[in-house]
Structure formats: structure tokens, C-alpha cells
């Protein structure tokens, strides 16, 4: 089966088993290894990407269902000249990243959430992170980093 969709702004043509999980196409054929495959069962969130603007676990998404869709991975989340999306930069500044396995998925989930909810409170951020497991860093510190990012955005909105 051939499936054509948009991947990080370019055309992606996949030929093969339509049940192939998107995470395997990304990592093994496109070498987009920022997307992590950890549990492969929809529990950890490490494989999260955006499909048509929504956060999706790519280990549970068969490529055969992607015809005509637009997929964005962590590699294409930053725009313009920026090396990192501002949320990635906020995590780096707060020094919350340890092994790093969870962070691409966490950034993808939270960036989609923050696009729809630009001024969440702490509890809403925690609820948005419920599908992303981190084995290293305390969750409170991650929430601190997100709230710092949110505060900076509100400051920009106030002074911009
Ligand atoms: S690898 Fe997809 S949810 Fe864990
Ligand atoms: S930093 Fe290691 S799993 Fe989150």
C-alpha cells in the first residue's frame, strides 16, 4: 500500500504495510529519532507527535490512517532561525532534563495544549501532562518550567 502525507512540511510517500506504526516509519526510515519509542503501548507518551495539530501517540498510529494528514515531529517544532521551540528552551533553562527520553513527547503534548490554552493554571498543566511519564525528573519541576514559559508569554502579551 502507498500512503502520502505531509511530514514536517514536506511530502512523505510510504510504501509498505499500512499497519506499520508511525513511530517506526519516523525513526527507522526517516531517521527522525527525536521521537522516542519506549513502551510502544500508549502508556508513556514518549512517542508523541502532532497529527493535524493534535498531539498523538505515534506508536498507536498506523501509517495507513495518515493519507492526506500533516505530521509534525519535534525536529520541526521550532520555527524560523530558532534552534529550539521556546518551550524546549524553557526546559533547558530550568535544567529539568535528565536522561531526556520523555522530553520530546512532553514538549509535543504541551506545545499543542498551550496553543489552545495559552494561560493555563498549574492544575491544568498537570492534567495536560497526564499521558507523559518521566522516570527521572520530579514532575513539579517540569510544571515549574512550563509555568515560567507561560508567565513569559503573558509578559510578552502585556508588553508586546
Ligand atoms: S512509546 Fe508510544 S506511548 Fe510509549
Ligand atoms: S528525563 Fe528521563 S524519563 Fe524524563
Coordinates of C-alpha atoms and ligand atoms in Angstrom, one line a residue:
X1 CA 0.0 0.0 0.0
X2 CA 1.2 3.5 -0.7
X3 CA 0.3 6.4 1.6
X4 CA 1.1 10.0 1.0
X5 CA 1.0 12.6 3.7
X6 CA 2.9 15.8 4.8
X7 CA 5.8 15.2 7.2
X8 CA 7.4 18.3 8.7
X9 CA 6.3 20.4 5.7
X10 CA 7.5 18.0 3.0
X11 CA 5.8 15.2 1.1
X12 CA 6.2 11.8 2.6
X13 CA 5.4 8.7 0.5
X14 CA 5.3 5.4 2.4
X15 CA 5.2 2.1 0.6
X16 CA 4.6 -0.9 2.8
X17 CA 2.4 -2.5 5.4
X18 CA -0.3 0.1 6.3
X19 CA -0.3 -1.2 9.9
X20 CA 3.3 0.0 10.4
X21 CA 3.3 2.2 13.5
X22 CA 4.1 5.8 12.6
X23 CA 7.0 5.8 15.2
X24 CA 8.8 3.1 13.2
X25 CA 8.5 5.0 10.0
X26 CA 9.8 8.1 11.6
X27 CA 12.7 6.6 13.4
X28 CA 13.7 3.7 11.1
X29 CA 13.1 5.1 7.6
X30 CA 13.2 8.9 8.1
X31 CA 15.8 8.9 10.8
X32 CA 13.7 11.4 12.9
X33 CA 15.0 9.9 16.1
X34 CA 13.8 12.7 18.3
X35 CA 10.5 10.8 18.6
X36 CA 11.2 8.1 21.1
X37 CA 9.8 4.5 21.2
X38 CA 9.7 3.4 24.8
X39 CA 6.6 1.4 25.9
X40 CA 5.1 1.0 22.4
X41 CA 1.7 0.5 24.1
X42 CA 0.3 4.0 24.5
X43 CA 1.3 4.4 28.2
X44 CA 4.4 6.6 28.3
X45 CA 3.8 9.4 25.7
X46 CA 7.5 9.4 24.6
X47 CA 6.4 8.9 21.0
X48 CA 4.0 11.9 20.9
X49 CA 3.9 13.9 17.6
X50 CA 1.3 16.2 16.1
X51 CA -1.1 14.9 13.5
X52 CA -3.2 17.7 12.0
X53 CA -2.4 19.9 15.0
X54 CA -3.4 17.4 17.7
X55 CA -1.0 15.5 20.0
X56 CA -1.0 11.8 19.0
X57 CA 1.0 8.8 20.3
X58 CA 2.8 7.6 17.2
X59 CA 3.3 4.1 18.4
X60 CA -0.5 3.7 18.2
X61 CA -1.0 5.4 14.8
X62 CA -0.8 3.1 11.8
X63 CA 0.7 4.8 8.8
X64 CA -2.2 3.6 6.7
X65 CA -4.5 6.1 8.5
X66 CA -2.4 9.1 7.6
X67 CA -3.3 9.7 4.0
X68 CA -3.7 13.4 3.5
X69 CA -2.7 14.3 7.1
X70 CA 0.0 16.6 8.2
X71 CA 2.5 15.2 10.8
X72 CA 4.9 17.4 12.8
X73 CA 7.7 15.9 14.8
X74 CA 9.9 17.5 17.5
X75 CA 12.6 18.2 14.8
X76 CA 10.2 20.7 13.1
X77 CA 8.6 22.3 16.1
X78 CA 10.9 25.3 16.3
X79 CA 10.2 27.9 13.6
X80 CA 12.4 30.4 11.7
X81 CA 16.0 30.6 12.8
X82 CA 15.4 29.2 16.3
X83 CA 17.2 26.0 17.1
X84 CA 14.6 25.2 19.8
X85 CA 10.9 25.8 20.4
X86 CA 10.6 28.3 23.3
X87 CA 9.1 25.5 25.5
X88 CA 12.2 23.4 24.8
X89 CA 14.3 26.4 25.8
X90 CA 12.3 26.9 29.0
X91 CA 13.0 23.2 29.9
X92 CA 16.7 23.7 29.2
X93 CA 16.9 26.9 31.2
X94 CA 15.2 25.3 34.2
X95 CA 17.6 22.4 33.9
X96 CA 14.9 19.8 34.3
X97 CA 16.0 17.4 31.5
X98 CA 17.8 14.4 32.8
X99 CA 18.0 11.3 30.5
X100 CA 15.8 13.1 28.0
X101 CA 13.8 10.1 26.8
X102 CA 10.5 11.7 27.8
X103 CA 11.1 15.3 26.8
X104 CA 10.4 15.3 23.0
X105 CA 7.0 13.7 23.7
X106 CA 6.3 16.0 26.6
X107 CA 7.2 19.1 24.5
X108 CA 4.9 17.9 21.7
X109 CA 2.0 17.3 24.1
X110 CA 2.4 20.5 26.0
X111 CA 3.0 22.7 23.0
X112 CA -0.2 21.5 21.4
X113 CA -2.0 22.1 24.7
X114 CA -0.5 25.6 25.2
X115 CA -1.5 26.6 21.7
X116 CA -5.1 26.0 22.6
X117 CA -4.7 27.1 26.3
X118 CA -2.1 29.9 26.4
X119 CA -2.7 30.9 30.0
X120 CA -3.3 27.7 32.0
X121 CA -3.1 27.4 35.8
X122 CA -0.8 24.8 37.4
X123 CA -3.6 22.2 37.7
X124 CA -4.4 22.4 34.1
X125 CA -0.8 21.9 33.1
X126 CA -0.6 18.8 35.4
X127 CA -3.7 17.5 33.7
X128 CA -2.2 18.1 30.3
X129 CA 0.9 16.1 31.3
X130 CA -1.0 13.1 32.5
X131 CA -0.2 11.0 29.4
X132 CA 3.6 11.7 29.6
X133 CA 5.7 9.7 32.0
X134 CA 9.0 10.9 33.3
X135 CA 11.2 8.4 35.3
X136 CA 13.9 10.9 36.2
X137 CA 12.8 14.5 36.9
X138 CA 10.3 15.4 39.6
X139 CA 7.0 16.5 37.9
X140 CA 6.8 19.6 40.0
X141 CA 10.0 20.9 38.4
X142 CA 8.6 20.3 35.0
X143 CA 5.4 22.1 35.9
X144 CA 7.6 25.0 37.2
X145 CA 9.3 25.2 33.9
X146 CA 6.0 25.3 32.0
X147 CA 4.6 28.0 34.3
X148 CA 7.8 30.1 33.7
X149 CA 7.2 29.7 30.0
X150 CA 3.5 30.7 30.4
X151 CA 4.4 33.7 32.6
X152 CA 6.9 34.9 29.9
X153 CA 4.3 34.6 27.2
X154 CA 1.8 36.6 29.3
X155 CA 4.5 39.2 29.9
X156 CA 5.2 39.4 26.2
X157 CA 1.4 39.8 25.6
X158 CA 1.3 42.6 28.2
X159 CA 4.3 44.4 26.9
X160 CA 4.2 43.5 23.2
Ligands
LIG1 S1 6.1 4.6 23.0 FE1 4.2 5.4 22.5 S2 3.1 5.8 24.3 FE2 5.0 4.8 24.9
LIG2 S1 14.2 12.9 31.9 FE1 14.4 10.7 32.0 S2 12.4 10.0 31.6 FE2 12.1 12.1 31.8

